[in-house]
Amino acid sequence: MKTSIYKVLSLSVFIILSFSTISIGQTPEILSAQAQVNKVLDDSGKSFKEGMAALKENRRSDSGSSFDKSVEVFLYSTLNIQRDQKLQSCYSQLIETVYRIEFPADAQTPKIRELSATCGWKWNDADFQLADAVAQIVKPSANKVPNKNTATLAAIPGANQPNGSLIGFNEQGFEPSPLDELSKLELTTDELQVDSNPVAQAQYQYIQYAVANKSLGFSFQVHPMIQQYINYYRGRGKTTMENGLYRSGMFMRMARRIFKEEGIPENVAWLGQVESSWKPTAMSHMAASGLWQFIPGTGSRYGLKRTAHVDERNSFDEATRASARYLKFLFNRYGNWELAMAGYNCGEGNVDKAIRRAGVKDFWAAYPYLPKETRNYVPNILATILIANSPGQYGFGHVRPAPSLQYDRVRVPASTNLSLLAQASDTSVQYIRYLNPHLRNNVTPPEPYVINVPAGKSNEIVAVFRRVPASRINNTNLANSVQGESWQTISNRTGVGVAELIAANPGMNTPKGKVFVPVTGNKINTIAYARPTTPSTTAPGISARIVKAQAGDTVAKLATRVGANPTEVAKYNGLLPNSVLGAGREIKIPAM
């Protein structure tokens, strides 16, 4: 009995001593740092739970916003995520889990329970039940809809969501590919007529002349079916061709340049019109995606990354170069462009099989043995090329292509938040995402990465990154200073002390241009989802004050509230009087 008491006393003394030792080692600085880490983890977990709850109710847009916030808590903290093992593990697994929820597949389901354990989230039974429900909701095989469209939907990972939602958190995140309609297209009796139609006959003779003259930059065999597709586009397919020719203006200059650099005839780039109608977010029923409609396997084969951070099949330059290289491979394999185009559509295996059955490397000989979609596909592209090169001759002279999409390309540091890029280039996060449809979320990949930014803004962005330390990239905001403004006025409107502002902008005696505003804490709501205030367009010497918009404000409403002229305020900020303002947006009020 006495021995047992001694053992208990000894154990108690050991526990007390151990606890005292731990307490002695935990200085106020260490405890404060740990509290900051715990706050980041807790705030992230709270937003993640909100995202799950919204997803369960099929409020996909709301769920996407909440999941974004759960990630942005890390990006806007003042902590070095890379140096803290727990933060780094939680952040990395969070990115992967959100990706698996947004783009689900049976082979890689989101491990939500494991994420909660990694992040140390204190969940109760109801939270775990919600996590299991979400994991089930996003499991494609568990949500197939038994109707006539099931076979088509099943080809797209996650397409069989409640209420028919597609993958992604926004139901309109992807646009249908024109290839889906093309595969079902049946030409009418009138469209098939060539010899008995004087106009079609004259156009068919022109095709023969253009091919013999090599005016298109490459050769192909003339066949009546090419003219039959021209007949289709001059009739019931006219709107489709008009839309394609218009949208081609945005990307064709870039496509021609890259195809030329890769040694591909520039006119072959019109393949993009048939593939996607020049829509970077187009997706076919076979889960092919982007301007050039790569399926995941072929995209990976030609260097297009597909991770939780990016899907480069939806990129502009990278996907275009991959397309040119794939076409070059196919041309070298078959020796003519018709079979190369066929291979691009249905894969080398199907083309090889058709050639074996035909006994010759000839598209029209192999035609009966190719998939129906491919039989439509090749003459369709050739018809498109002919129309695009002589639009006036085919009744499309009135179509004016859209202006070329202009942008600069800049290499940015790893895990750069798009909010900082938006502020540095005087634009919005939405526009940065528009220029980079391959980015999965509002942060760049975890390695230095080249992204597209508004044209003419690359030097300003580079200047910003040269000034800001790497450790502060994601906890720094920018503010546009007004001529004559002091550090005190910037402090008044940002809530950051003068000393902190001066320290964040070494060598700048007075505010000039864009100034750094250090972020203190997890200020997720400071993300620039709306266009920041534009530089002053009024005459030098006119002062201005800054007013922050409230929820529901328009320029006119804010101006009226502060006693200013709505038209002048709109003009001064590069906006319209009815422009809707996000809560917290800074608006300059010129002195009257």
Coordinates of C-alpha atoms in Angstrom, one line a residue:
M1 CA 0.0 0.0 0.0
K2 CA 2.8 2.4 1.0
T3 CA 4.7 1.6 -2.2
S4 CA 1.6 2.5 -4.3
I5 CA 1.3 5.8 -2.5
Y6 CA 4.9 6.6 -3.2
K7 CA 4.4 5.7 -6.8
V8 CA 1.5 8.1 -7.1
L9 CA 3.3 10.9 -5.3
S10 CA 6.4 10.4 -7.5
L11 CA 4.3 10.4 -10.7
S12 CA 2.5 13.6 -9.5
V13 CA 5.8 15.3 -8.8
F14 CA 7.0 14.3 -12.3
I15 CA 3.9 15.7 -14.0
I16 CA 4.1 18.9 -12.1
L17 CA 7.8 19.3 -12.9
S18 CA 7.2 18.5 -16.5
F19 CA 4.4 21.0 -16.8
S20 CA 6.6 23.6 -15.1
T21 CA 9.4 23.0 -17.5
I22 CA 7.0 23.3 -20.5
S23 CA 5.5 26.5 -19.0
I24 CA 9.0 28.0 -18.5
G25 CA 9.9 27.3 -22.1
Q26 CA 6.7 29.0 -23.5
T27 CA 7.7 32.6 -23.5
P28 CA 5.0 35.3 -24.2
E29 CA 6.4 35.6 -27.8
I30 CA 6.0 31.8 -28.3
L31 CA 2.5 31.8 -26.9
S32 CA 1.6 34.8 -29.1
A33 CA 2.9 33.1 -32.2
Q34 CA 1.0 29.9 -31.4
A35 CA -2.1 31.9 -30.9
Q36 CA -1.7 33.5 -34.3
V37 CA -1.2 30.0 -35.9
N38 CA -4.3 28.7 -34.1
K39 CA -6.4 31.7 -35.3
V40 CA -5.4 31.1 -38.9
L41 CA -6.3 27.4 -38.7
D42 CA -9.6 28.1 -36.8
D43 CA -10.7 30.8 -39.3
S44 CA -9.9 28.6 -42.2
G45 CA -11.9 25.7 -40.7
K46 CA -14.8 28.0 -40.1
S47 CA -14.9 29.1 -43.7
F48 CA -14.4 25.5 -44.9
K49 CA -17.5 24.4 -42.9
E50 CA -19.5 27.2 -44.4
G51 CA -18.5 26.0 -47.8
M52 CA -19.6 22.5 -47.1
A53 CA -22.9 23.6 -45.8
A54 CA -23.6 25.7 -48.9
L55 CA -22.5 22.8 -51.2
K56 CA -24.9 20.5 -49.4
E57 CA -27.7 22.9 -50.1
N58 CA -26.5 23.1 -53.8
R59 CA -25.6 26.8 -53.4
R60 CA -22.5 26.2 -55.4
S61 CA -21.4 29.8 -56.0
D62 CA -21.7 30.5 -52.2
S63 CA -19.7 27.3 -51.5
G64 CA -17.0 28.4 -53.9
S65 CA -16.7 31.8 -52.2
S66 CA -16.4 30.1 -48.7
F67 CA -13.8 27.7 -49.9
D68 CA -11.8 30.5 -51.4
K69 CA -11.9 32.3 -48.1
S70 CA -10.7 29.2 -46.3
V71 CA -7.6 29.4 -48.5
E72 CA -7.2 33.1 -48.4
V73 CA -7.0 33.1 -44.6
F74 CA -3.5 31.7 -45.0
L75 CA -2.6 34.1 -47.8
Y76 CA -3.6 37.1 -45.8
S77 CA -2.0 36.1 -42.5
T78 CA 1.2 37.7 -41.4
L79 CA 2.7 34.3 -40.8
N80 CA 5.3 32.5 -42.9
I81 CA 3.3 29.5 -44.0
Q82 CA 6.4 27.7 -45.5
R83 CA 8.3 27.7 -42.2
D84 CA 5.5 26.4 -40.0
Q85 CA 5.0 22.6 -40.6
K86 CA 1.4 22.6 -39.4
L87 CA 0.4 25.6 -41.5
Q88 CA 2.2 24.2 -44.6
S89 CA 0.6 20.8 -44.2
C90 CA -2.9 22.2 -43.6
Y91 CA -2.6 24.7 -46.5
S92 CA -1.3 22.1 -49.0
Q93 CA -4.0 19.5 -48.1
L94 CA -6.7 22.2 -48.1
I95 CA -5.8 23.2 -51.7
E96 CA -5.9 19.6 -52.8
T97 CA -9.2 18.9 -51.0
V98 CA -11.0 22.0 -52.4
Y99 CA -9.8 20.9 -55.9
R100 CA -11.2 17.4 -55.4
I101 CA -14.5 18.8 -54.3
E102 CA -14.7 21.2 -57.2
F103 CA -13.5 18.7 -59.8
P104 CA -14.5 15.3 -58.4
A105 CA -13.6 11.9 -59.7
D106 CA -14.3 8.4 -58.3
A107 CA -10.6 7.6 -58.4
Q108 CA -9.6 10.6 -56.2
T109 CA -12.3 11.5 -53.7
P110 CA -11.8 14.4 -51.3
K111 CA -10.4 13.2 -47.9
I112 CA -12.2 15.7 -45.7
R113 CA -11.9 13.9 -42.4
E114 CA -8.1 13.6 -43.0
L115 CA -7.9 17.4 -43.7
S116 CA -9.7 18.2 -40.4
A117 CA -7.2 16.1 -38.5
T118 CA -4.2 17.7 -40.3
C119 CA -5.5 21.2 -39.6
G120 CA -6.5 20.3 -36.0
W121 CA -10.1 21.5 -36.5
K122 CA -12.2 20.7 -33.5
W123 CA -15.2 19.2 -35.2
N124 CA -18.2 17.6 -33.5
D125 CA -20.3 14.6 -34.8
A126 CA -22.5 16.9 -36.9
D127 CA -19.4 18.4 -38.6
F128 CA -18.1 15.0 -39.5
Q129 CA -21.6 13.9 -40.8
L130 CA -21.6 17.0 -43.0
A131 CA -18.1 16.2 -44.3
D132 CA -19.3 12.6 -45.2
A133 CA -22.4 14.0 -46.9
V134 CA -20.3 16.4 -49.1
A135 CA -17.9 13.5 -50.0
Q136 CA -20.9 11.5 -51.1
I137 CA -22.4 14.5 -53.0
V138 CA -19.3 15.0 -55.1
K139 CA -18.8 11.3 -55.9
P140 CA -19.7 11.0 -59.6
S141 CA -20.7 7.3 -59.5
A142 CA -23.1 7.9 -56.6
N143 CA -25.0 10.7 -58.3
K144 CA -25.8 9.5 -61.8
V145 CA -29.1 10.7 -63.1
P146 CA -31.0 7.8 -64.8
N147 CA -32.2 9.6 -67.9
K148 CA -31.4 9.7 -71.6
N149 CA -28.5 12.1 -71.0
T150 CA -26.7 10.0 -68.4
A151 CA -24.3 8.5 -70.9
T152 CA -23.2 12.0 -72.0
L153 CA -23.0 13.5 -68.5
A154 CA -21.0 10.5 -67.1
A155 CA -18.2 11.4 -69.5
I156 CA -17.6 14.6 -67.5
P157 CA -16.2 14.1 -64.0
G158 CA -18.7 15.4 -61.5
A159 CA -21.3 16.3 -64.1
N160 CA -24.0 14.3 -62.3
Q161 CA -24.5 16.7 -59.5
P162 CA -27.8 17.4 -57.8
N163 CA -30.0 19.6 -60.0
G164 CA -27.8 18.9 -63.0
S165 CA -24.9 21.2 -61.9
L166 CA -21.7 20.8 -63.9
I167 CA -18.3 20.6 -62.3
G168 CA -17.0 23.8 -60.8
F169 CA -18.6 26.0 -58.2
N170 CA -20.3 28.2 -60.9
E171 CA -22.9 26.4 -63.0
Q172 CA -21.9 28.4 -66.1
G173 CA -18.2 27.8 -65.5
F174 CA -17.9 25.8 -68.7
E175 CA -19.4 26.4 -72.1
P176 CA -20.5 23.6 -74.5
S177 CA -18.0 22.8 -77.2
P178 CA -19.2 23.1 -80.8
L179 CA -17.8 19.6 -81.4
D180 CA -20.8 18.1 -79.6
E181 CA -23.2 19.5 -82.2
L182 CA -20.8 18.7 -85.0
S183 CA -20.8 15.1 -84.1
K184 CA -24.6 15.0 -84.7
L185 CA -24.7 17.2 -87.8
E186 CA -26.6 15.8 -90.8
L187 CA -26.3 17.8 -94.1
T188 CA -29.6 18.5 -95.8
T189 CA -30.4 17.6 -99.5
D190 CA -29.9 21.2 -100.5
E191 CA -26.6 21.4 -98.7
L192 CA -25.4 18.3 -100.5
Q193 CA -26.0 19.8 -103.9
V194 CA -22.9 21.0 -105.7
D195 CA -23.2 20.3 -109.4
S196 CA -26.8 21.4 -109.7
N197 CA -26.2 24.7 -107.8
P198 CA -24.5 27.3 -110.0
V199 CA -23.2 29.3 -107.0
A200 CA -21.9 26.2 -105.2
Q201 CA -20.3 25.0 -108.5
A202 CA -18.5 28.3 -109.0
Q203 CA -17.2 28.2 -105.4
Y204 CA -16.1 24.6 -105.8
Q205 CA -14.0 25.6 -108.8
Y206 CA -12.5 28.3 -106.7
I207 CA -11.5 25.7 -104.1
Q208 CA -9.7 23.8 -106.9
Y209 CA -7.9 26.9 -108.0
A210 CA -6.9 27.9 -104.4
V211 CA -5.5 24.5 -103.7
A212 CA -3.6 24.3 -107.0
N213 CA -2.2 27.8 -106.4
K214 CA -1.1 26.8 -102.9
S215 CA -2.5 30.2 -101.7
L216 CA -3.5 28.7 -98.3
G217 CA 0.0 27.8 -97.3
F218 CA -0.6 24.0 -97.4
S219 CA -2.1 21.4 -99.7
F220 CA -5.1 19.1 -99.4
Q221 CA -7.3 17.0 -101.7
V222 CA -10.3 18.8 -103.1
H223 CA -13.6 16.9 -102.4
P224 CA -17.2 17.9 -102.9
M225 CA -17.9 17.5 -99.2
I226 CA -15.8 20.6 -98.5
Q227 CA -18.2 22.6 -100.6
Q228 CA -21.1 20.9 -99.0
Y229 CA -20.0 22.3 -95.6
I230 CA -19.6 25.7 -97.2
N231 CA -23.2 25.4 -98.3
Y232 CA -24.1 24.6 -94.7
Y233 CA -22.4 27.7 -93.4
R234 CA -23.9 29.9 -96.0
G235 CA -27.4 28.7 -94.8
R236 CA -28.4 27.4 -91.5
G237 CA -24.9 27.5 -90.1
K238 CA -24.4 31.2 -90.9
T239 CA -24.7 32.4 -87.3
T240 CA -22.2 29.8 -86.1
M241 CA -19.7 31.0 -88.7
E242 CA -20.3 34.7 -88.0
N243 CA -19.8 34.1 -84.2
G244 CA -16.6 32.2 -84.9
L245 CA -15.2 34.7 -87.3
Y246 CA -15.9 37.5 -84.8
R247 CA -14.3 35.7 -81.8
S248 CA -11.3 34.6 -83.9
G249 CA -10.1 38.2 -83.7
M250 CA -9.3 37.7 -80.0
F251 CA -6.9 34.8 -80.5
M252 CA -6.0 34.3 -84.1
R253 CA -3.0 36.7 -84.1
M254 CA -1.5 34.8 -81.1
A255 CA -2.3 31.4 -82.8
R256 CA -0.8 32.3 -86.1
R257 CA 2.4 33.5 -84.4
I258 CA 2.8 30.3 -82.3
F259 CA 1.9 28.0 -85.2
K260 CA 4.5 29.8 -87.4
E261 CA 7.2 29.4 -84.6
E262 CA 6.4 25.7 -84.4
G263 CA 6.7 25.2 -88.2
I264 CA 2.9 24.7 -88.8
P265 CA 1.0 26.4 -91.7
E266 CA -0.7 29.4 -90.1
N267 CA -4.1 28.6 -91.6
V268 CA -4.2 25.3 -89.8
A269 CA -4.8 27.4 -86.7
W270 CA -8.4 27.8 -87.9
L271 CA -8.9 24.3 -86.4
G272 CA -9.5 26.3 -83.2
Q273 CA -12.7 27.7 -84.5
V274 CA -14.2 24.2 -85.1
E275 CA -12.8 22.9 -81.8
S276 CA -14.1 25.6 -79.5
S277 CA -15.5 28.6 -81.4
W278 CA -12.5 30.4 -79.7
K279 CA -13.9 29.9 -76.2
P280 CA -11.2 29.1 -73.6
T281 CA -13.7 27.6 -71.3
A282 CA -15.4 25.3 -73.8
M283 CA -15.8 21.7 -72.7
S284 CA -17.0 18.7 -74.8
H285 CA -19.0 15.7 -73.7
M286 CA -15.7 13.8 -73.7
A287 CA -14.2 16.1 -71.1
A288 CA -12.0 17.8 -73.7
S289 CA -11.3 21.4 -72.6
G290 CA -10.1 24.8 -73.7
L291 CA -9.5 26.6 -77.0
W292 CA -7.9 23.4 -78.5
Q293 CA -10.0 20.8 -76.7
F294 CA -7.4 18.7 -75.1
I295 CA -8.5 15.6 -73.2
P296 CA -6.4 15.2 -69.9
G297 CA -4.1 12.5 -71.3
T298 CA -3.1 14.2 -74.5
G299 CA -2.7 17.5 -72.7
S300 CA -0.3 16.0 -70.2
R301 CA 1.5 14.3 -73.0
Y302 CA 2.3 17.7 -74.5
G303 CA 3.3 19.4 -71.3
L304 CA 0.0 20.9 -70.1
K305 CA -0.2 20.8 -66.3
R306 CA -3.4 19.7 -64.6
T307 CA -3.1 20.2 -60.8
A308 CA -5.1 21.6 -57.9
H309 CA -3.7 25.0 -58.9
V310 CA -3.9 25.0 -62.7
D311 CA -5.5 23.3 -65.7
E312 CA -3.3 24.5 -68.6
R313 CA -5.7 23.0 -71.2
N314 CA -7.6 26.3 -70.6
S315 CA -4.6 28.5 -71.1
F316 CA -4.0 30.7 -74.1
D317 CA -0.3 30.5 -75.1
E318 CA 0.6 27.2 -73.5
A319 CA -2.3 25.2 -74.9
T320 CA -1.9 26.8 -78.3
R321 CA 1.8 25.7 -78.4
A322 CA 0.8 22.2 -77.3
S323 CA -1.8 22.1 -80.1
A324 CA 0.8 23.1 -82.7
R325 CA 3.3 20.5 -81.5
Y326 CA 0.6 17.7 -81.5
L327 CA -0.4 18.6 -85.0
K328 CA 3.3 18.6 -86.1
F329 CA 3.6 15.1 -84.6
L330 CA 0.5 13.9 -86.5
F331 CA 1.6 15.4 -89.8
N332 CA 5.0 13.8 -89.5
R333 CA 3.2 10.5 -88.8
Y334 CA 0.8 10.6 -91.7
G335 CA 2.4 12.9 -94.3
N336 CA -0.8 15.0 -95.0
W337 CA -2.9 17.5 -93.2
E338 CA -6.3 15.8 -93.6
L339 CA -5.1 12.7 -91.7
A340 CA -3.3 14.9 -89.2
M341 CA -6.5 16.7 -88.5
A342 CA -8.4 13.5 -88.2
G343 CA -5.9 12.2 -85.7
Y344 CA -6.3 15.4 -83.7
N345 CA -10.0 14.7 -83.4
C346 CA -10.2 10.9 -82.8
G347 CA -6.6 9.9 -81.9
E348 CA -3.9 8.1 -83.7
G349 CA -5.3 4.7 -82.9
N350 CA -8.5 5.2 -84.8
V351 CA -6.7 6.8 -87.7
D352 CA -4.2 3.9 -87.9
K353 CA -7.0 1.4 -87.8
A354 CA -8.8 3.2 -90.6
I355 CA -5.7 3.4 -92.7
R356 CA -5.1 -0.4 -92.3
R357 CA -8.6 -1.1 -93.5
A358 CA -8.3 1.4 -96.4
G359 CA -4.8 0.1 -97.3
V360 CA -3.5 3.6 -98.0
K361 CA -2.6 6.8 -96.1
D362 CA -5.4 8.8 -97.7
F363 CA -8.2 10.6 -95.7
W364 CA -10.9 10.1 -98.3
A365 CA -10.0 6.4 -98.8
A366 CA -10.0 6.0 -95.0
Y367 CA -13.2 8.1 -94.6
P368 CA -15.7 5.2 -94.4
Y369 CA -13.7 3.6 -91.5
L370 CA -13.4 6.7 -89.3
P371 CA -15.8 7.7 -86.5
K372 CA -18.7 9.8 -87.7
E373 CA -17.6 12.9 -85.8
T374 CA -14.2 12.8 -87.6
R375 CA -15.8 12.3 -91.0
N376 CA -17.6 15.6 -90.4
Y377 CA -14.7 17.3 -88.6
V378 CA -12.0 17.4 -91.4
P379 CA -14.1 18.8 -94.3
N380 CA -15.6 21.2 -91.8
I381 CA -12.2 22.6 -90.9
L382 CA -11.2 22.9 -94.6
A383 CA -14.5 24.8 -95.3
T384 CA -13.8 27.1 -92.4
I385 CA -10.3 27.9 -93.6
L386 CA -11.6 28.7 -97.1
I387 CA -14.3 31.0 -95.7
A388 CA -12.0 32.7 -93.3
N389 CA -9.5 33.5 -96.1
S390 CA -12.1 34.9 -98.5
P391 CA -15.1 36.0 -96.2
G392 CA -16.5 38.4 -98.8
Q393 CA -16.7 35.7 -101.5
Y394 CA -18.9 33.5 -99.2
G395 CA -21.2 36.2 -97.8
F396 CA -19.3 37.0 -94.6
G397 CA -17.6 40.3 -95.7
H398 CA -19.7 42.2 -93.1
V399 CA -18.1 40.4 -90.2
R400 CA -15.5 42.4 -88.4
P401 CA -13.3 40.3 -86.1
A402 CA -13.1 41.3 -82.5
P403 CA -10.0 43.2 -81.4
S404 CA -7.0 41.1 -80.5
L405 CA -6.9 40.2 -76.8
Q406 CA -3.9 42.1 -75.6
Y407 CA -1.9 41.1 -72.5
D408 CA 1.6 41.1 -71.1
R409 CA 3.3 38.0 -69.7
V410 CA 5.1 38.2 -66.3
R411 CA 6.8 35.7 -64.1
V412 CA 5.6 36.1 -60.6
P413 CA 6.8 34.5 -57.3
A414 CA 5.4 31.3 -56.0
S415 CA 1.9 31.4 -54.5
T416 CA 1.2 35.0 -55.4
N417 CA -2.3 36.2 -54.5
L418 CA -4.2 37.6 -57.5
S419 CA -5.4 40.5 -55.4
L420 CA -1.9 42.0 -55.3
L421 CA -1.6 41.6 -59.0
A422 CA -4.9 43.2 -59.6
Q423 CA -4.0 46.2 -57.4
A424 CA -0.6 46.5 -59.0
S425 CA -2.1 46.6 -62.5
D426 CA -5.2 48.8 -61.7
T427 CA -7.7 46.1 -62.5
S428 CA -9.8 43.5 -60.8
V429 CA -9.3 39.9 -59.7
Q430 CA -12.0 38.9 -62.1
Y431 CA -10.1 40.4 -65.1
I432 CA -6.9 38.7 -64.0
R433 CA -8.8 35.4 -63.9
Y434 CA -10.3 36.2 -67.3
L435 CA -6.8 36.6 -68.7
N436 CA -5.8 33.3 -67.0
P437 CA -8.7 30.9 -67.3
H438 CA -6.3 28.0 -66.5
L439 CA -5.9 29.2 -62.8
R440 CA -8.0 27.2 -60.4
N441 CA -8.2 29.8 -57.7
N442 CA -7.1 33.3 -56.7
V443 CA -3.5 32.3 -56.1
T444 CA -0.7 31.3 -58.5
P445 CA 1.0 27.8 -58.3
P446 CA 3.5 27.2 -55.5
E447 CA 6.5 27.9 -57.8
P448 CA 7.5 30.9 -59.9
Y449 CA 4.9 31.0 -62.7
V450 CA 4.3 33.0 -65.9
I451 CA 0.8 34.6 -66.0
N452 CA -1.0 37.0 -68.3
V453 CA -1.6 40.6 -67.0
P454 CA -3.2 43.6 -68.6
A455 CA -1.4 45.0 -71.6
G456 CA 1.1 47.8 -70.7
K457 CA 1.2 46.9 -67.0
S458 CA 4.1 44.5 -66.8
N459 CA 6.7 47.1 -65.9
E460 CA 4.5 48.4 -63.0
I461 CA 4.0 44.9 -61.7
V462 CA 7.7 44.1 -61.9
A463 CA 8.4 47.3 -60.1
V464 CA 6.1 46.3 -57.3
F465 CA 7.7 42.9 -56.9
R466 CA 11.1 44.4 -56.9
R467 CA 10.1 46.7 -54.0
V468 CA 8.2 44.2 -51.8
P469 CA 10.2 41.5 -49.8
A470 CA 9.3 37.9 -50.8
S471 CA 8.1 37.3 -47.2
R472 CA 5.5 40.1 -47.5
I473 CA 4.1 39.3 -50.9
N474 CA 0.8 38.0 -49.6
N475 CA 0.3 40.2 -46.6
T476 CA 0.7 43.5 -48.4
N477 CA -1.9 45.7 -50.1
L478 CA -1.4 48.6 -52.4
A479 CA -3.0 52.0 -52.3
N480 CA -3.0 54.6 -55.0
S481 CA -1.9 57.9 -53.6
V482 CA -3.3 61.2 -54.7
Q483 CA -1.0 64.1 -55.6
G484 CA -0.3 66.2 -52.4
E485 CA -1.4 63.4 -50.1
S486 CA 0.5 62.7 -46.9
W487 CA 1.2 59.6 -45.0
Q488 CA -1.3 60.7 -42.4
T489 CA -4.1 60.9 -44.9
I490 CA -3.3 57.4 -46.2
S491 CA -3.1 56.2 -42.6
N492 CA -6.6 57.7 -42.0
R493 CA -8.2 55.8 -44.8
T494 CA -6.3 52.5 -44.4
G495 CA -6.3 52.2 -40.7
V496 CA -2.5 51.5 -40.7
G497 CA -0.2 53.6 -38.6
V498 CA 2.1 56.2 -40.2
A499 CA 5.2 54.6 -38.8
E500 CA 4.2 51.2 -40.4
L501 CA 3.5 52.8 -43.7
I502 CA 6.8 54.6 -43.8
A503 CA 8.6 51.3 -42.8
A504 CA 6.8 49.4 -45.6
N505 CA 7.9 52.0 -48.2
P506 CA 11.6 52.7 -47.5
G507 CA 13.1 55.5 -49.4
M508 CA 9.7 57.2 -50.1
N509 CA 9.7 60.5 -48.2
T510 CA 6.1 61.3 -49.3
P511 CA 3.5 59.1 -50.9
K512 CA 3.9 58.8 -54.6
G513 CA 2.1 56.5 -57.0
K514 CA 1.3 53.1 -55.5
V515 CA 2.3 52.6 -51.9
F516 CA 2.5 49.5 -49.8
V517 CA 0.0 49.0 -47.0
P518 CA 1.0 46.2 -44.7
V519 CA -1.8 43.9 -43.7
T520 CA -2.2 43.2 -40.0
G521 CA -4.1 40.0 -39.4
N522 CA -6.3 38.0 -41.7
K523 CA -8.0 40.7 -43.7
I524 CA -9.7 38.5 -46.2
N525 CA -12.2 41.2 -47.1
T526 CA -9.5 43.4 -48.5
I527 CA -9.2 41.3 -51.7
A528 CA -9.6 43.5 -54.8
Y529 CA -12.6 41.9 -56.4
A530 CA -13.6 45.3 -57.8
R531 CA -11.5 47.5 -59.9
P532 CA -9.3 49.8 -57.7
T533 CA -9.6 53.5 -58.0
T534 CA -8.0 54.6 -61.3
P535 CA -5.3 57.3 -61.4
S536 CA -6.6 60.9 -61.3
T537 CA -7.7 62.2 -64.7
T538 CA -8.3 65.8 -63.6
A539 CA -5.9 68.7 -63.8
P540 CA -2.8 68.7 -61.6
G541 CA -3.2 70.5 -58.3
I542 CA -6.8 69.5 -57.7
S543 CA -7.0 67.7 -54.4
A544 CA -9.3 64.8 -53.5
R545 CA -10.5 62.9 -50.5
I546 CA -11.1 59.2 -50.2
V547 CA -14.4 57.7 -49.2
K548 CA -15.0 54.0 -48.7
A549 CA -18.2 52.5 -50.3
Q550 CA -20.8 50.8 -48.3
A551 CA -22.6 47.6 -49.3
G552 CA -25.1 48.3 -52.0
D553 CA -23.5 51.6 -53.1
T554 CA -23.4 52.8 -56.6
V555 CA -21.3 55.8 -57.6
A556 CA -24.3 58.0 -57.7
K557 CA -25.6 56.8 -54.3
L558 CA -22.2 57.3 -52.6
A559 CA -21.7 60.8 -54.3
T560 CA -25.1 61.9 -53.1
R561 CA -24.4 60.8 -49.6
V562 CA -21.2 62.8 -49.4
G563 CA -22.7 65.8 -51.1
A564 CA -20.7 65.5 -54.4
N565 CA -21.7 65.6 -58.1
P566 CA -22.3 61.9 -59.2
T567 CA -21.2 62.7 -62.8
E568 CA -17.9 64.3 -61.7
V569 CA -17.2 61.5 -59.2
A570 CA -17.8 58.9 -61.8
K571 CA -15.6 60.7 -64.3
Y572 CA -12.8 61.2 -61.8
N573 CA -12.7 57.5 -60.9
G574 CA -13.1 56.2 -64.5
L575 CA -16.6 54.8 -63.8
L576 CA -20.2 55.4 -64.6
P577 CA -22.7 56.9 -62.2
N578 CA -24.6 53.6 -62.0
S579 CA -21.5 51.5 -61.5
V580 CA -22.0 49.1 -58.5
L581 CA -19.3 49.4 -55.8
G582 CA -18.2 46.7 -53.5
A583 CA -18.2 47.3 -49.8
G584 CA -14.9 48.9 -48.7
R585 CA -13.9 50.1 -52.2
E586 CA -12.0 53.4 -52.1
I587 CA -13.5 56.2 -54.2
K588 CA -11.9 59.5 -54.8
I589 CA -14.0 62.6 -54.2
P590 CA -12.6 65.6 -56.1
A591 CA -12.6 68.9 -54.3
M592 CA -15.3 71.1 -55.9

